[in-house]
Coordinates of C-alpha atoms and ligand atoms in Angstrom, one line a residue:
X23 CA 0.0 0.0 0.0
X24 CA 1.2 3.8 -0.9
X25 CA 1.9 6.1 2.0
X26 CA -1.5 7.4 3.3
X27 CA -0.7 11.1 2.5
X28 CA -1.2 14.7 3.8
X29 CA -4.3 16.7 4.5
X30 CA -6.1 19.4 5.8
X31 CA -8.9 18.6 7.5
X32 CA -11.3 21.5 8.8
X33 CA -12.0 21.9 12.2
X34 CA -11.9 24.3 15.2
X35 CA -10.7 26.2 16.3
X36 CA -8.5 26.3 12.9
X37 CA -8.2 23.8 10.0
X38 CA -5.3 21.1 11.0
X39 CA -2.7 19.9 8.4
X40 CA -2.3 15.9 9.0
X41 CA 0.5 13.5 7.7
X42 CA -1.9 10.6 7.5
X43 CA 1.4 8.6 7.7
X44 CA 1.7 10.4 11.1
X45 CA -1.5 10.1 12.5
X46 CA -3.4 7.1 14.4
X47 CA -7.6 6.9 14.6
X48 CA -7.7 6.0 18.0
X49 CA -11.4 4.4 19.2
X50 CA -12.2 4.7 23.0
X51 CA -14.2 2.2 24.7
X52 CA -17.2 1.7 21.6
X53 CA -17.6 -1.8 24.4
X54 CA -20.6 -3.2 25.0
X55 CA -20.5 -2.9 28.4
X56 CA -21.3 1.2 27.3
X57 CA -23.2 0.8 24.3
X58 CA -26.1 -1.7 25.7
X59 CA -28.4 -2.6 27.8
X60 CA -27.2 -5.1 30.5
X61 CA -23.5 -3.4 30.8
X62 CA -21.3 -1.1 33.4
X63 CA -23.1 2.2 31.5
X64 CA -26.3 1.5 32.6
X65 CA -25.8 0.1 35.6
X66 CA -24.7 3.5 36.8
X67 CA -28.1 4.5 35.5
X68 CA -27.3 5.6 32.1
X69 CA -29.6 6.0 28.8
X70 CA -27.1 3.8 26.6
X71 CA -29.1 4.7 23.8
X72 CA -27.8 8.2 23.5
X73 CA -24.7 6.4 22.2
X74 CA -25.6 4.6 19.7
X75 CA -25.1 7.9 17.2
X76 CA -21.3 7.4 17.3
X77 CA -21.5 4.4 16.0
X78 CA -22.3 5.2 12.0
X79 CA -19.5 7.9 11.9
X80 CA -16.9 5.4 13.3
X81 CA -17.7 3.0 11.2
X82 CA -16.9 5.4 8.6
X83 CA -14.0 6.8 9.6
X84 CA -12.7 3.4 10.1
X85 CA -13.6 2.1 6.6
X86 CA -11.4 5.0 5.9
X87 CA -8.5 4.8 8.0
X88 CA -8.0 1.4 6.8
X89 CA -8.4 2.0 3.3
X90 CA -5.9 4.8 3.8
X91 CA -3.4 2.9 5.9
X92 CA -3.8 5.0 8.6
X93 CA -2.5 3.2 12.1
X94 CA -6.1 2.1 13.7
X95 CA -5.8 1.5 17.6
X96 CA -9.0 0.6 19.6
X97 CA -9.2 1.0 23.7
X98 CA -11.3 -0.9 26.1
X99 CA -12.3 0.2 29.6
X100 CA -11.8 -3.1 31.9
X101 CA -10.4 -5.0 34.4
X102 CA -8.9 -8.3 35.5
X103 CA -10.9 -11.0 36.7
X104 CA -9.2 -10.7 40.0
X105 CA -9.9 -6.8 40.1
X106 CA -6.2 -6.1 40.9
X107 CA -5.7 -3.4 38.7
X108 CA -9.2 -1.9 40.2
X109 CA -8.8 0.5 42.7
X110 CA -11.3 0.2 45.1
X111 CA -12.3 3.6 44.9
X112 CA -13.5 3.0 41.7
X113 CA -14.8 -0.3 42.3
X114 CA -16.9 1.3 45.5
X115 CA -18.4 4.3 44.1
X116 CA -21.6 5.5 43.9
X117 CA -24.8 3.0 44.1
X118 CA -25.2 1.0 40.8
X119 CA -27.1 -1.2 40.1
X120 CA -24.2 -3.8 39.7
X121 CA -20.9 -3.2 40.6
X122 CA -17.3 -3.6 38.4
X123 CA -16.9 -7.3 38.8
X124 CA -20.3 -8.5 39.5
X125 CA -22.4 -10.9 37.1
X126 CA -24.7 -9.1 34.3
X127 CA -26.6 -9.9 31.3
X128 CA -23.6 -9.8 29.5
X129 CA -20.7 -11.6 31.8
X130 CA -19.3 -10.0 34.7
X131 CA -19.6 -6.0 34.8
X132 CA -16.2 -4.2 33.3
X133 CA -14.3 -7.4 32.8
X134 CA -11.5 -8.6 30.6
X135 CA -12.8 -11.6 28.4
X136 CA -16.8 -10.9 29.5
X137 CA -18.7 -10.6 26.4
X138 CA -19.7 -6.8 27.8
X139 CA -16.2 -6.0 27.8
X140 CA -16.3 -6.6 23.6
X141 CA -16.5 -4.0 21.2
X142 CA -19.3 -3.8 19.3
X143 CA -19.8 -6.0 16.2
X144 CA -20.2 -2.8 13.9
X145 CA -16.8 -1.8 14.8
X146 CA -15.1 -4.8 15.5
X147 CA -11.2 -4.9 15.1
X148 CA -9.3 -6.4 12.6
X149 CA -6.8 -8.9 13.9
X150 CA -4.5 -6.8 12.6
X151 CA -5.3 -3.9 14.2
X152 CA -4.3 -2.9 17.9
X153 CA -6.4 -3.2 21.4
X154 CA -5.4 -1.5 24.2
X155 CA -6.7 -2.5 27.5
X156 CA -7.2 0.0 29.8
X157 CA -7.7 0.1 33.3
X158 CA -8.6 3.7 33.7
X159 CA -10.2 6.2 31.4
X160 CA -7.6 7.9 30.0
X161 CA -5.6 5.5 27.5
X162 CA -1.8 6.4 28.3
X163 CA -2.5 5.6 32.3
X164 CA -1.0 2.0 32.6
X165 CA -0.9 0.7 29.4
X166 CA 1.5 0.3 26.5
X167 CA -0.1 3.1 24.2
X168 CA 3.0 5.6 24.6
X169 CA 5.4 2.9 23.4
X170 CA 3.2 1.8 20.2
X171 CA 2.8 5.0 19.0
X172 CA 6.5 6.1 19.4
X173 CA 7.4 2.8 17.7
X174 CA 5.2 4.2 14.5
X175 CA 6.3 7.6 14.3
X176 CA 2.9 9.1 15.6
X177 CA 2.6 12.5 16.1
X178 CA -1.3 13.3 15.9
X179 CA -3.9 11.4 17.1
X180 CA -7.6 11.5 15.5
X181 CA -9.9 10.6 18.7
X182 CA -13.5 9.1 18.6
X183 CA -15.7 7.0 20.7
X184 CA -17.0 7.2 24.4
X185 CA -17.6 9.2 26.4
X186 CA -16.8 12.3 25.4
X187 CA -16.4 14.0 28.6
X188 CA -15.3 10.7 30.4
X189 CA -12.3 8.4 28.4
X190 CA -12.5 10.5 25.3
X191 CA -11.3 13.6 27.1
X192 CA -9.2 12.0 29.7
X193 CA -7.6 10.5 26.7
X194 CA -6.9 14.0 24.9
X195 CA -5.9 15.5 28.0
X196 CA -3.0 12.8 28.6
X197 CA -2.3 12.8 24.9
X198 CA -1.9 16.6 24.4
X199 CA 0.6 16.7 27.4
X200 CA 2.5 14.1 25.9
X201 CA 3.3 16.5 22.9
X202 CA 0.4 14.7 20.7
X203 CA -1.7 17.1 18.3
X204 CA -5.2 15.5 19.1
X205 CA -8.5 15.6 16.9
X206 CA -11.7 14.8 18.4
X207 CA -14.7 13.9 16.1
X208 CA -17.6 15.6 17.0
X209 CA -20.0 13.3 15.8
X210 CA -18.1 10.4 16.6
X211 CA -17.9 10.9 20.4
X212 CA -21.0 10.4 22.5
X213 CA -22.3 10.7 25.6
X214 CA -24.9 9.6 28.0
X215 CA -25.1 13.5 28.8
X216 CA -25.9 15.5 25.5
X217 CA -24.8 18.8 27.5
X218 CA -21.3 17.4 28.5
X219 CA -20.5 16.5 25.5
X220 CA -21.2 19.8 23.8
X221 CA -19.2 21.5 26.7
X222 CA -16.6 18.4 26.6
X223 CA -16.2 20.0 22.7
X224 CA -16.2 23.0 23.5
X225 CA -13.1 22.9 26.4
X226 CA -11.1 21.2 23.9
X227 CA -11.1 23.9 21.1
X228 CA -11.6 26.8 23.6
X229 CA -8.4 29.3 24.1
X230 CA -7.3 28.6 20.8
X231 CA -7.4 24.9 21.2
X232 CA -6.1 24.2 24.5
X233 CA -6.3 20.8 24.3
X234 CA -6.6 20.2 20.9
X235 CA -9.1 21.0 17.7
X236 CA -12.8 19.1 17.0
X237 CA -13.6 18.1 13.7
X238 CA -16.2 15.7 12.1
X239 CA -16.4 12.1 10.4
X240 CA -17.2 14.2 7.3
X241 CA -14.7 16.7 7.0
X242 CA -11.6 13.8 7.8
X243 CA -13.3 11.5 5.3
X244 CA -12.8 14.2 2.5
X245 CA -9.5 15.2 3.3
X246 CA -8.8 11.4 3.6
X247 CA -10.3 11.0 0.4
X248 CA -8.3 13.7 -1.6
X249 CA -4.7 12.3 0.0
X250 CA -6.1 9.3 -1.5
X251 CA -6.6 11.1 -5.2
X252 CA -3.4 13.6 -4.7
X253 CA -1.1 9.8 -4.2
Ligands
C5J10 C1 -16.9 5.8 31.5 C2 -15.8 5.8 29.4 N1 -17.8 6.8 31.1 N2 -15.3 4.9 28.5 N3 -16.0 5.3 30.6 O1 -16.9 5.4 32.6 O2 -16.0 6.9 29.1

């Protein structure tokens, strides 16, 4: 395959300039476990519905990435079976329904290996491709994300999935101190809170993009698609 190209994809608070060779579509968390019923998201008492409208851009935005060649790494939120890597004040809080660890509809809540814990058919990774497991939201915090993307020369970091204001952020927040420029895709982030996630949006692009830029599935699919034409 031919190098994926450059671009200039549109977004805010200025239009970005992307080596597609340099760049990773990183998925957070499209699991189960937060997409449908039965899993950790509603447990806490979430409307998992309200993220179900990621799920058409991502797909899209993958179909491109991997005709491109872009460098497609997927996250999932979980933990092992023995809950070591949980901290207990995670495991503790609030009053779900269920707790991290406890048995559910779809295997035990949060858990590597529990059918929850998969991502969702629409999206599902190619072997391929990579998975990071991650025991906390953001993707960099104990895991081997750092290292992958050093060893392919990544320098910008296209962000989707859920939740916005949850493991998407977190994510852009650790990735942007780290030196990466980081893209969220409006339309393919979601959250069970349609207020956070405009705000989420907004922080990231505020003060002349302070943590980053937000652009859309539509406007990386056509620059995509003319690095495509220009190679
Ligand atoms: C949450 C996530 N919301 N993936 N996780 O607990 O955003």
């Amino acid at each position: 395959m031919s190098k994926p190209g450059k671009g200039v994809v549109k977004a805010e608070p200025a239009p970005i300039e992307l080596d597609f060779a340099r760049t990773a579509l990183v998925i957070i968390d499209m699991q189960r476990d937060f997409l449908e019923p039965g899993g950790f998201g509603e447990t806490l008492g979430n409307d998992v519905s309200q993220l179900s409208r990621a799920v058409k851009p991502v797909a899209a935005v993958l179909a491109a990435a991997r005709e491109n060649g872009l460098l497609v790494i997927h996250t999932r939120e979980g933990h092992l079976p023995d809950l070591s890597d949980a901290p207990p004040a995670k495991v503790e809080r609030g009053a779900p329904s269920l707790r991290i660890g406890d048995p559910g509809p779809m295997g035990r809540i949060l858990i590597r290996g529990e059918a929850g814990h998969d991502i969702v058919p629409a999206l599902y990774p190619l072997k391929s491709e990579i998975v990071i497991d991650k025991p906390g939201k953001g993707a960099f915090y104990a895991t081997e994300l750092g290292a992958v993307l050093k060893q392919h020369g990544i320098e910008n970091l296209v962000v989707c999935g859920v939740t916005t204001e949850v493991c998407v952020h977190t994510t852009i927040r650790e990735g942007n101190d780290r030196g990466y420029r980081c893209v969220a895709l409006a339309d393919g982030c979601a959250s069970y809170f349609p207020e956070f996630h405009d705000l989420g949006l907004k922080m990231i692009k505020a003060q002349g993009g302070i943590f980053g830029w937000v652009s859309d599935s539509a406007s990386l699919l056509e620059a995509l698609a003319a690095a495509r034409m220009a190679s």
